[in-house]
mmCIF file of C-alpha atoms in Angstrom:
data_model
loop_
_atom_site.group_PDB
_atom_site.id
_atom_site.type_symbol
_atom_site.label_atom_id
_atom_site.label_comp_id
_atom_site.label_asym_id
_atom_site.label_seq_id
_atom_site.Cartn_x
_atom_site.Cartn_y
_atom_site.Cartn_z
ATOM 1 C CA UNK A 1 -10.279 -45.675 10.279
ATOM 2 C CA UNK A 2 -10.826 -49.662 10.596
ATOM 3 C CA UNK A 3 -10.282 -51.224 7.052
ATOM 4 C CA UNK A 4 -13.410 -54.376 7.454
ATOM 5 C CA UNK A 5 -15.424 -52.777 5.193
ATOM 6 C CA UNK A 6 -19.019 -50.966 5.685
ATOM 7 C CA UNK A 7 -21.719 -52.619 5.099
ATOM 8 C CA UNK A 8 -23.112 -51.402 1.631
ATOM 9 C CA UNK A 9 -26.134 -48.245 1.471
ATOM 10 C CA UNK A 10 -28.248 -49.547 -1.169
ATOM 11 C CA UNK A 11 -29.985 -46.558 -1.753
ATOM 12 C CA UNK A 12 -26.484 -44.076 -1.634
ATOM 13 C CA UNK A 13 -25.124 -46.980 -4.538
ATOM 14 C CA UNK A 14 -28.090 -46.600 -6.295
ATOM 15 C CA UNK A 15 -28.686 -42.480 -6.421
ATOM 16 C CA UNK A 16 -25.040 -42.364 -7.193
ATOM 17 C CA UNK A 17 -24.857 -44.628 -9.064
ATOM 18 C CA UNK A 18 -27.654 -42.574 -11.313
ATOM 19 C CA UNK A 19 -26.204 -39.093 -10.820
ATOM 20 C CA UNK A 20 -23.113 -40.702 -12.366
ATOM 21 C CA UNK A 21 -24.451 -42.228 -15.150
ATOM 22 C CA UNK A 22 -24.298 -41.032 -18.886
ATOM 23 C CA UNK A 23 -26.974 -37.813 -19.402
ATOM 24 C CA UNK A 24 -27.276 -36.699 -23.112
ATOM 25 C CA UNK A 25 -27.264 -33.739 -23.700
ATOM 26 C CA UNK A 26 -25.644 -33.080 -19.439
ATOM 27 C CA UNK A 27 -22.675 -31.709 -18.379
ATOM 28 C CA UNK A 28 -20.768 -34.649 -15.859
ATOM 29 C CA UNK A 29 -21.275 -33.577 -12.314
ATOM 30 C CA UNK A 30 -18.154 -33.190 -9.993
ATOM 31 C CA UNK A 31 -18.046 -35.553 -6.916
ATOM 32 C CA UNK A 32 -14.643 -35.824 -5.253
ATOM 33 C CA UNK A 33 -14.314 -38.764 -3.485
ATOM 34 C CA UNK A 34 -12.550 -37.830 0.610
ATOM 35 C CA UNK A 35 -10.701 -40.007 2.307
ATOM 36 C CA UNK A 36 -7.619 -40.000 5.116
ATOM 37 C CA UNK A 37 -5.982 -42.639 4.322
ATOM 38 C CA UNK A 38 -5.733 -43.899 -0.076
ATOM 39 C CA UNK A 39 -4.348 -47.051 0.717
ATOM 40 C CA UNK A 40 -8.284 -47.838 2.268
ATOM 41 C CA UNK A 41 -10.477 -45.874 -0.098
ATOM 42 C CA UNK A 42 -12.258 -49.121 -1.656
ATOM 43 C CA UNK A 43 -12.456 -50.187 1.773
ATOM 44 C CA UNK A 44 -14.550 -47.032 2.504
ATOM 45 C CA UNK A 45 -16.241 -45.606 0.000
ATOM 46 C CA UNK A 46 -19.048 -47.118 -1.746
ATOM 47 C CA UNK A 47 -18.589 -49.462 -5.253
ATOM 48 C CA UNK A 48 -19.550 -47.118 -7.981
ATOM 49 C CA UNK A 49 -16.622 -44.746 -6.710
ATOM 50 C CA UNK A 50 -14.176 -47.149 -7.042
ATOM 51 C CA UNK A 51 -13.458 -45.413 -10.651
ATOM 52 C CA UNK A 52 -13.169 -42.807 -9.080
ATOM 53 C CA UNK A 53 -9.459 -41.668 -7.918
ATOM 54 C CA UNK A 54 -10.524 -39.961 -4.463
ATOM 55 C CA UNK A 55 -8.717 -37.309 -2.315
ATOM 56 C CA UNK A 56 -6.798 -37.850 0.368
ATOM 57 C CA UNK A 57 -7.159 -35.928 3.207
ATOM 58 C CA UNK A 58 -3.904 -34.655 5.420
ATOM 59 C CA UNK A 59 -4.274 -34.303 9.219
ATOM 60 C CA UNK A 60 -5.134 -30.720 9.859
ATOM 61 C CA UNK A 61 -5.773 -27.685 8.237
ATOM 62 C CA UNK A 62 -3.276 -27.376 5.280
ATOM 63 C CA UNK A 63 -5.924 -30.761 3.819
ATOM 64 C CA UNK A 64 -8.226 -28.391 4.248
ATOM 65 C CA UNK A 65 -6.807 -26.095 2.544
ATOM 66 C CA UNK A 66 -6.306 -28.655 -0.463
ATOM 67 C CA UNK A 67 -9.252 -30.145 -1.156
ATOM 68 C CA UNK A 68 -10.945 -26.018 -1.429
ATOM 69 C CA UNK A 69 -7.901 -25.365 -3.639
ATOM 70 C CA UNK A 70 -8.224 -28.497 -5.720
ATOM 71 C CA UNK A 71 -12.003 -27.708 -5.874
ATOM 72 C CA UNK A 72 -11.963 -24.558 -7.481
ATOM 73 C CA UNK A 73 -9.025 -26.161 -9.774
ATOM 74 C CA UNK A 74 -12.037 -28.285 -10.806
ATOM 75 C CA UNK A 75 -15.049 -26.007 -10.346
ATOM 76 C CA UNK A 76 -13.206 -22.851 -12.465
ATOM 77 C CA UNK A 77 -11.996 -24.601 -15.615
ATOM 78 C CA UNK A 78 -9.044 -21.695 -16.930
ATOM 79 C CA UNK A 79 -6.820 -24.021 -14.694
ATOM 80 C CA UNK A 80 -6.259 -26.820 -14.352
ATOM 81 C CA UNK A 81 -2.585 -27.330 -13.318
ATOM 82 C CA UNK A 82 -1.129 -26.698 -10.812
ATOM 83 C CA UNK A 83 2.133 -24.119 -11.408
ATOM 84 C CA UNK A 84 5.088 -23.180 -8.671
ATOM 85 C CA UNK A 85 8.559 -21.328 -9.879
ATOM 86 C CA UNK A 86 10.874 -21.957 -6.628
ATOM 87 C CA UNK A 87 13.398 -18.338 -7.437
ATOM 88 C CA UNK A 88 16.486 -18.416 -5.252
ATOM 89 C CA UNK A 89 20.230 -18.811 -4.929
ATOM 90 C CA UNK A 90 22.241 -21.543 -4.969
ATOM 91 C CA UNK A 91 24.732 -20.015 -2.112
ATOM 92 C CA UNK A 92 22.616 -19.990 0.188
ATOM 93 C CA UNK A 93 19.444 -22.436 0.281
ATOM 94 C CA UNK A 94 19.145 -25.096 -2.037
ATOM 95 C CA UNK A 95 18.811 -27.693 -0.551
ATOM 96 C CA UNK A 96 15.400 -26.373 0.594
ATOM 97 C CA UNK A 97 14.444 -25.880 -2.803
ATOM 98 C CA UNK A 98 15.500 -29.370 -3.088
ATOM 99 C CA UNK A 99 12.849 -29.818 -0.527
ATOM 100 C CA UNK A 100 9.815 -28.086 -1.278
ATOM 101 C CA UNK A 101 9.980 -28.970 -5.018
ATOM 102 C CA UNK A 102 9.683 -32.910 -3.945
ATOM 103 C CA UNK A 103 7.619 -32.255 -1.375
ATOM 104 C CA UNK A 104 5.031 -30.376 -3.636
ATOM 105 C CA UNK A 105 6.104 -32.768 -6.982
ATOM 106 C CA UNK A 106 4.080 -34.929 -4.265
ATOM 107 C CA UNK A 107 1.113 -32.235 -3.348
ATOM 108 C CA UNK A 108 0.450 -32.346 -7.089
ATOM 109 C CA UNK A 109 1.977 -28.779 -8.185
ATOM 110 C CA UNK A 110 4.166 -28.508 -11.297
ATOM 111 C CA UNK A 111 7.501 -27.495 -10.270
ATOM 112 C CA UNK A 112 10.768 -25.487 -11.739
ATOM 113 C CA UNK A 113 13.430 -25.298 -10.316
ATOM 114 C CA UNK A 114 16.249 -25.027 -12.491
ATOM 115 C CA UNK A 115 19.287 -26.909 -11.924
ATOM 116 C CA UNK A 116 16.975 -29.855 -13.075
ATOM 117 C CA UNK A 117 13.088 -28.151 -15.242
ATOM 118 C CA UNK A 118 15.814 -26.743 -18.247
ATOM 119 C CA UNK A 119 18.055 -29.415 -20.959
ATOM 120 C CA UNK A 120 21.145 -29.000 -21.701
ATOM 121 C CA UNK A 121 21.254 -26.924 -24.653
ATOM 122 C CA UNK A 122 17.887 -24.488 -24.639
ATOM 123 C CA UNK A 123 18.083 -21.145 -23.578
ATOM 124 C CA UNK A 124 18.244 -20.514 -20.567
ATOM 125 C CA UNK A 125 16.835 -17.374 -19.390
ATOM 126 C CA UNK A 126 14.236 -17.412 -22.577
ATOM 127 C CA UNK A 127 13.198 -21.286 -21.002
ATOM 128 C CA UNK A 128 13.122 -19.670 -17.916
ATOM 129 C CA UNK A 129 10.510 -16.547 -18.788
ATOM 130 C CA UNK A 130 8.663 -18.388 -20.867
ATOM 131 C CA UNK A 131 8.289 -20.973 -17.560
ATOM 132 C CA UNK A 132 7.552 -18.023 -15.308
ATOM 133 C CA UNK A 133 5.257 -16.802 -17.106
ATOM 134 C CA UNK A 134 2.607 -19.881 -17.492
ATOM 135 C CA UNK A 135 3.384 -20.503 -13.928
ATOM 136 C CA UNK A 136 0.529 -19.324 -10.698
ATOM 137 C CA UNK A 137 3.381 -18.153 -8.781
ATOM 138 C CA UNK A 138 6.967 -17.185 -8.052
ATOM 139 C CA UNK A 139 7.464 -18.603 -4.472
ATOM 140 C CA UNK A 140 10.899 -16.310 -3.708
ATOM 141 C CA UNK A 141 13.635 -17.810 -0.406
ATOM 142 C CA UNK A 142 13.971 -14.580 0.322
ATOM 143 C CA UNK A 143 17.578 -15.442 2.588
ATOM 144 C CA UNK A 144 20.442 -12.777 3.613
ATOM 145 C CA UNK A 145 22.413 -12.737 0.818
ATOM 146 C CA UNK A 146 19.376 -12.745 -1.596
ATOM 147 C CA UNK A 147 20.285 -10.300 -3.968
ATOM 148 C CA UNK A 148 23.506 -10.162 -3.754
ATOM 149 C CA UNK A 149 22.436 -12.452 -6.975
ATOM 150 C CA UNK A 150 21.919 -10.696 -10.199
ATOM 151 C CA UNK A 151 19.947 -13.874 -11.759
ATOM 152 C CA UNK A 152 17.208 -13.710 -9.142
ATOM 153 C CA UNK A 153 16.471 -9.865 -9.153
ATOM 154 C CA UNK A 154 15.844 -10.052 -12.623
ATOM 155 C CA UNK A 155 13.749 -13.267 -11.806
ATOM 156 C CA UNK A 156 12.228 -10.804 -9.466
ATOM 157 C CA UNK A 157 11.242 -7.102 -12.175
ATOM 158 C CA UNK A 158 10.356 -10.082 -14.418
ATOM 159 C CA UNK A 159 7.836 -11.070 -12.420
ATOM 160 C CA UNK A 160 6.168 -7.874 -11.379
ATOM 161 C CA UNK A 161 6.162 -7.171 -14.837
ATOM 162 C CA UNK A 162 4.002 -10.064 -15.680
ATOM 163 C CA UNK A 163 1.701 -10.145 -12.814
ATOM 164 C CA UNK A 164 3.281 -13.343 -11.829
ATOM 165 C CA UNK A 165 2.789 -13.501 -7.809
ATOM 166 C CA UNK A 166 5.301 -13.740 -5.266
ATOM 167 C CA UNK A 167 5.705 -15.518 -2.590
ATOM 168 C CA UNK A 168 8.108 -15.251 -0.457
ATOM 169 C CA UNK A 169 9.831 -17.854 2.079
ATOM 170 C CA UNK A 170 11.758 -14.254 5.099
ATOM 171 C CA UNK A 171 14.941 -16.833 5.834
ATOM 172 C CA UNK A 172 15.028 -15.893 9.861
ATOM 173 C CA UNK A 173 18.623 -13.571 10.031
ATOM 174 C CA UNK A 174 18.648 -10.737 7.722
ATOM 175 C CA UNK A 175 15.663 -9.054 5.689
ATOM 176 C CA UNK A 176 16.373 -8.161 2.112
ATOM 177 C CA UNK A 177 15.120 -5.339 0.661
ATOM 178 C CA UNK A 178 12.946 -7.161 -1.580
ATOM 179 C CA UNK A 179 10.286 -7.371 1.292
ATOM 180 C CA UNK A 180 9.510 -4.385 1.766
ATOM 181 C CA UNK A 181 8.006 -3.756 -1.242
ATOM 182 C CA UNK A 182 5.801 -7.444 -0.576
ATOM 183 C CA UNK A 183 2.861 -7.057 1.374
ATOM 184 C CA UNK A 184 1.702 -9.007 4.479
ATOM 185 C CA UNK A 185 0.052 -11.687 2.810
ATOM 186 C CA UNK A 186 3.263 -12.391 0.395
ATOM 187 C CA UNK A 187 6.210 -13.223 2.830
ATOM 188 C CA UNK A 188 6.114 -16.635 5.032
ATOM 189 C CA UNK A 189 7.899 -15.560 8.103
ATOM 190 C CA UNK A 190 10.834 -18.497 9.285
ATOM 191 C CA UNK A 191 10.864 -18.779 13.105
ATOM 192 C CA UNK A 192 14.269 -18.690 13.789
ATOM 193 C CA UNK A 193 15.031 -22.462 15.355
ATOM 194 C CA UNK A 194 13.154 -24.369 11.537
ATOM 195 C CA UNK A 195 16.464 -24.633 10.044
ATOM 196 C CA UNK A 196 18.452 -28.209 10.840
ATOM 197 C CA UNK A 197 20.920 -29.887 8.923
ATOM 198 C CA UNK A 198 21.223 -32.380 7.173
ATOM 199 C CA UNK A 199 21.106 -34.589 9.920
ATOM 200 C CA UNK A 200 18.096 -33.536 11.464
ATOM 201 C CA UNK A 201 19.979 -32.052 14.030
ATOM 202 C CA UNK A 202 19.148 -28.446 14.887
ATOM 203 C CA UNK A 203 21.229 -25.865 12.700
ATOM 204 C CA UNK A 204 23.720 -23.139 13.998
ATOM 205 C CA UNK A 205 22.662 -20.241 11.675
ATOM 206 C CA UNK A 206 26.162 -18.735 11.713
ATOM 207 C CA UNK A 207 28.383 -22.059 11.954
ATOM 208 C CA UNK A 208 27.060 -23.623 8.917
ATOM 209 C CA UNK A 209 26.790 -23.333 5.167
ATOM 210 C CA UNK A 210 22.890 -22.012 4.460
ATOM 211 C CA UNK A 211 23.227 -24.446 1.205
ATOM 212 C CA UNK A 212 23.737 -27.424 2.989
ATOM 213 C CA UNK A 213 20.372 -26.477 5.801
ATOM 214 C CA UNK A 214 16.655 -28.019 5.710
ATOM 215 C CA UNK A 215 13.056 -26.593 6.513
ATOM 216 C CA UNK A 216 11.584 -28.772 9.637
ATOM 217 C CA UNK A 217 8.340 -31.127 9.290
ATOM 218 C CA UNK A 218 6.525 -28.756 11.208
ATOM 219 C CA UNK A 219 7.594 -25.353 8.918
ATOM 220 C CA UNK A 220 6.882 -27.500 5.346
ATOM 221 C CA UNK A 221 3.517 -28.111 6.835
ATOM 222 C CA UNK A 222 3.238 -25.020 7.971
ATOM 223 C CA UNK A 223 4.354 -23.310 3.825
ATOM 224 C CA UNK A 224 2.409 -26.093 2.383
ATOM 225 C CA UNK A 225 -0.478 -24.581 3.896
ATOM 226 C CA UNK A 226 0.242 -20.713 3.092
ATOM 227 C CA UNK A 227 1.076 -21.487 -0.471
ATOM 228 C CA UNK A 228 -2.418 -22.956 -0.839
ATOM 229 C CA UNK A 229 -4.467 -20.088 0.150
ATOM 230 C CA UNK A 230 -0.940 -17.738 -2.170
ATOM 231 C CA UNK A 231 -1.710 -19.567 -4.385
ATOM 232 C CA UNK A 232 -5.426 -18.979 -5.433
ATOM 233 C CA UNK A 233 -5.385 -15.459 -4.691
ATOM 234 C CA UNK A 234 -2.887 -15.076 -6.661
ATOM 235 C CA UNK A 235 -3.949 -16.103 -9.934
ATOM 236 C CA UNK A 236 -6.851 -13.888 -9.113
ATOM 237 C CA UNK A 237 -5.154 -10.591 -8.325
ATOM 238 C CA UNK A 238 -3.093 -11.278 -12.261
ATOM 239 C CA UNK A 239 -6.439 -11.262 -13.797
ATOM 240 C CA UNK A 240 -7.818 -8.013 -12.392
ATOM 241 C CA UNK A 241 -3.825 -6.943 -12.805
ATOM 242 C CA UNK A 242 -4.091 -8.009 -17.418
ATOM 243 C CA UNK A 243 -7.856 -6.876 -17.475
ATOM 244 C CA UNK A 244 -6.843 -3.127 -18.170
ATOM 245 C CA UNK A 245 -4.047 -3.758 -20.760
ATOM 246 C CA UNK A 246 -7.767 -5.175 -22.378
ATOM 247 C CA UNK A 247 -9.403 -2.092 -21.996
ATOM 248 C CA UNK A 248 -5.386 -0.881 -23.253
ATOM 249 C CA UNK A 249 -5.947 -2.384 -26.632
ATOM 250 C CA UNK A 250 -10.037 -2.149 -27.197
ATOM 251 C CA UNK A 251 -9.810 1.770 -26.972
ATOM 252 C CA UNK A 252 -6.858 1.716 -28.880
ATOM 253 C CA UNK A 253 -9.092 -0.333 -31.330
ATOM 254 C CA UNK A 254 -12.047 2.237 -30.615
ATOM 255 C CA UNK A 255 -14.137 0.186 -28.492
ATOM 256 C CA UNK A 256 -15.643 -0.158 -25.296
ATOM 257 C CA UNK A 257 -15.297 -3.841 -23.680
ATOM 258 C CA UNK A 258 -19.225 -4.259 -22.380
ATOM 259 C CA UNK A 259 -18.696 -6.360 -18.220
ATOM 260 C CA UNK A 260 -19.420 -10.761 -20.053
ATOM 261 C CA UNK A 261 -21.830 -13.078 -17.292
ATOM 262 C CA UNK A 262 -18.196 -14.404 -16.302
ATOM 263 C CA UNK A 263 -15.284 -12.410 -14.538
ATOM 264 C CA UNK A 264 -12.638 -11.694 -16.634
ATOM 265 C CA UNK A 265 -14.841 -11.841 -19.880
ATOM 266 C CA UNK A 266 -15.944 -8.753 -21.894
ATOM 267 C CA UNK A 267 -18.617 -8.449 -24.864
ATOM 268 C CA UNK A 268 -16.754 -6.383 -28.010
ATOM 269 C CA UNK A 269 -19.665 -5.000 -30.542
ATOM 270 C CA UNK A 270 -19.040 -3.468 -33.604
ATOM 271 C CA UNK A 271 -21.971 -2.231 -35.357
ATOM 272 C CA UNK A 272 -22.397 -1.110 -39.505
ATOM 273 C CA UNK A 273 -25.980 0.245 -41.386
ATOM 274 C CA UNK A 274 -26.981 -3.410 -41.601
ATOM 275 C CA UNK A 275 -25.581 -5.784 -38.524
ATOM 276 C CA UNK A 276 -24.168 -6.085 -35.060
ATOM 277 C CA UNK A 277 -21.577 -8.056 -34.666
ATOM 278 C CA UNK A 278 -20.111 -9.568 -31.318
ATOM 279 C CA UNK A 279 -16.217 -10.276 -30.045
ATOM 280 C CA UNK A 280 -15.841 -12.182 -27.235
ATOM 281 C CA UNK A 281 -12.896 -11.615 -25.675
ATOM 282 C CA UNK A 282 -11.576 -14.131 -22.113
ATOM 283 C CA UNK A 283 -8.824 -12.415 -19.859
ATOM 284 C CA UNK A 284 -6.768 -15.390 -18.721
ATOM 285 C CA UNK A 285 -4.271 -14.857 -16.416
ATOM 286 C CA UNK A 286 -1.923 -17.196 -17.213
ATOM 287 C CA UNK A 287 -0.900 -18.820 -21.421
ATOM 288 C CA UNK A 288 -4.331 -20.102 -23.047
ATOM 289 C CA UNK A 289 -3.467 -23.827 -24.013
ATOM 290 C CA UNK A 290 -5.479 -26.067 -25.807
ATOM 291 C CA UNK A 291 -8.217 -27.680 -22.659
ATOM 292 C CA UNK A 292 -8.501 -23.032 -21.989
ATOM 293 C CA UNK A 293 -9.869 -23.223 -26.081
ATOM 294 C CA UNK A 294 -11.708 -26.345 -25.863
ATOM 295 C CA UNK A 295 -13.448 -24.642 -22.018
ATOM 296 C CA UNK A 296 -14.228 -21.560 -23.947
ATOM 297 C CA UNK A 297 -16.394 -23.324 -26.802
ATOM 298 C CA UNK A 298 -17.766 -24.762 -24.136
ATOM 299 C CA UNK A 299 -19.180 -22.209 -22.689
ATOM 300 C CA UNK A 300 -20.551 -20.547 -25.790
ATOM 301 C CA UNK A 301 -22.044 -23.606 -26.659
ATOM 302 C CA UNK A 302 -24.184 -24.207 -23.780
ATOM 303 C CA UNK A 303 -24.847 -19.880 -23.823
ATOM 304 C CA UNK A 304 -22.818 -18.837 -20.546
ATOM 305 C CA UNK A 305 -21.220 -16.370 -21.207
ATOM 306 C CA UNK A 306 -23.631 -14.298 -23.953
ATOM 307 C CA UNK A 307 -26.052 -12.163 -22.800
ATOM 308 C CA UNK A 308 -26.602 -11.025 -26.297
ATOM 309 C CA UNK A 309 -28.833 -11.226 -28.859
ATOM 310 C CA UNK A 310 -26.172 -10.802 -31.808
ATOM 311 C CA UNK A 311 -24.628 -12.780 -34.034
ATOM 312 C CA UNK A 312 -21.094 -13.622 -32.363
ATOM 313 C CA UNK A 313 -18.535 -13.923 -35.035
ATOM 314 C CA UNK A 314 -14.772 -14.666 -33.200
ATOM 315 C CA UNK A 315 -13.977 -15.380 -29.362
ATOM 316 C CA UNK A 316 -10.783 -14.246 -28.132
ATOM 317 C CA UNK A 317 -8.197 -15.678 -25.462
ATOM 318 C CA UNK A 318 -6.281 -12.499 -23.901
ATOM 319 C CA UNK A 319 -3.047 -12.581 -21.512
ATOM 320 C CA UNK A 320 0.554 -11.292 -21.344
ATOM 321 C CA UNK A 321 2.568 -13.469 -23.022
ATOM 322 C CA UNK A 322 7.237 -12.104 -22.892
ATOM 323 C CA UNK A 323 7.336 -14.138 -26.842
ATOM 324 C CA UNK A 324 4.847 -15.118 -28.789
ATOM 325 C CA UNK A 325 8.276 -17.293 -30.456
ATOM 326 C CA UNK A 326 8.170 -19.009 -28.256
ATOM 327 C CA UNK A 327 7.180 -23.205 -29.260
ATOM 328 C CA UNK A 328 4.033 -23.408 -27.214
ATOM 329 C CA UNK A 329 1.956 -20.790 -28.133
ATOM 330 C CA UNK A 330 2.550 -21.229 -32.332
ATOM 331 C CA UNK A 331 1.039 -24.480 -32.230
ATOM 332 C CA UNK A 332 -1.740 -23.621 -30.346
ATOM 333 C CA UNK A 333 -2.403 -20.587 -32.660
ATOM 334 C CA UNK A 334 -1.086 -22.981 -35.859
ATOM 335 C CA UNK A 335 -3.976 -25.480 -34.586
ATOM 336 C CA UNK A 336 -6.227 -22.476 -33.975
ATOM 337 C CA UNK A 337 -5.421 -20.947 -37.460
ATOM 338 C CA UNK A 338 -5.847 -24.131 -40.074
ATOM 339 C CA UNK A 339 -10.016 -24.661 -37.338
ATOM 340 C CA UNK A 340 -10.243 -21.479 -39.412
ATOM 341 C CA UNK A 341 -9.749 -22.982 -43.007
ATOM 342 C CA UNK A 342 -13.012 -25.459 -42.081
ATOM 343 C CA UNK A 343 -16.621 -22.984 -42.688
ATOM 344 C CA UNK A 344 -17.911 -23.573 -40.177
ATOM 345 C CA UNK A 345 -21.577 -20.924 -39.436
ATOM 346 C CA UNK A 346 -22.638 -21.764 -35.768
ATOM 347 C CA UNK A 347 -18.639 -21.682 -33.745
ATOM 348 C CA UNK A 348 -16.729 -18.136 -34.423
ATOM 349 C CA UNK A 349 -13.249 -17.901 -34.601
ATOM 350 C CA UNK A 350 -11.787 -18.548 -32.106
ATOM 351 C CA UNK A 351 -7.795 -16.540 -31.721
ATOM 352 C CA UNK A 352 -4.848 -16.070 -29.659
ATOM 353 C CA UNK A 353 -4.393 -12.280 -28.388
ATOM 354 C CA UNK A 354 -0.462 -12.265 -26.233
ATOM 355 C CA UNK A 355 -0.263 -8.465 -24.907
ATOM 356 C CA UNK A 356 2.823 -7.427 -24.365
ATOM 357 C CA UNK A 357 3.266 -4.100 -22.370
ATOM 358 C CA UNK A 358 2.118 -3.130 -25.824
ATOM 359 C CA UNK A 359 -1.781 -3.105 -26.885
ATOM 360 C CA UNK A 360 -1.971 -5.799 -30.105
ATOM 361 C CA UNK A 361 -4.668 -4.461 -32.726
ATOM 362 C CA UNK A 362 -7.925 -6.472 -34.573
ATOM 363 C CA UNK A 363 -6.869 -7.194 -37.620
#
């Protein structure tokens, strides 16, 4: 691509300016400029787009997977962050774990790696499970002797309990039993000659220490492409897996959920002799944040999710929570409780419904 700035298209500039200009009472449109070299963005894009962060489209299929993933992140407001938890056995895959952490971080992910993410003085297992519960999925480095690590086994068991997706990277030279429990689309098979020494020379699995080997660049890029596509599948699967827990919770309270306008939204109606009140429950495949509640509030303000004329007295975030004493939950719950102290007849109360494996009460 040339670094020579193209002749300005005045009609395009005018149309984009109108599109991006302030529109009172309307939701701002989404524009994602795409370039093949971020350094040349100013030269390639119209002036009106210079203030918008561009997306650098990498060559090959991985670039399109990343672009589609980012666009879906923006369109589906329930998840803005991109979080991945790396589970591995240090004695076999420490360098690969570090390599993947660096590459994923460079691609916009927030990555959990035990040796760098958990600060000193922290309850290690509690912090680990809190982080995993909030991850999009677990990237499992399935080395031959993986199951000799009791910590990794515990991480796999918790991921299954919390319905967090697992994407296993299967090493050549032996397959751990955990792979037998996974679907084919949950396994990324490493080719035989993809591991190399730190100096870039070809590794020999029989002679080299596995924890000192890395993946070659081509394999890293193919894995990144798979990660991009699997992440969206994992979030959707977890949402689907949590929905039955909502039905169990509602049945315990004597209510039959009715589907809302959006997948994962449900209406719970209770009637008295004089009124019918509606409780909107939105299922989340991760721990909600203040942004989550704000997006829910915006949807309700725009009448997007309540196909009902009955008054809405409560809107709740329903999700799997492994620890109701963790700081993230406590802070958000405190903010919502403080908001309830102010009378606001035009908006419902917002609450969190953490599901911990047993139905919880409406009260």
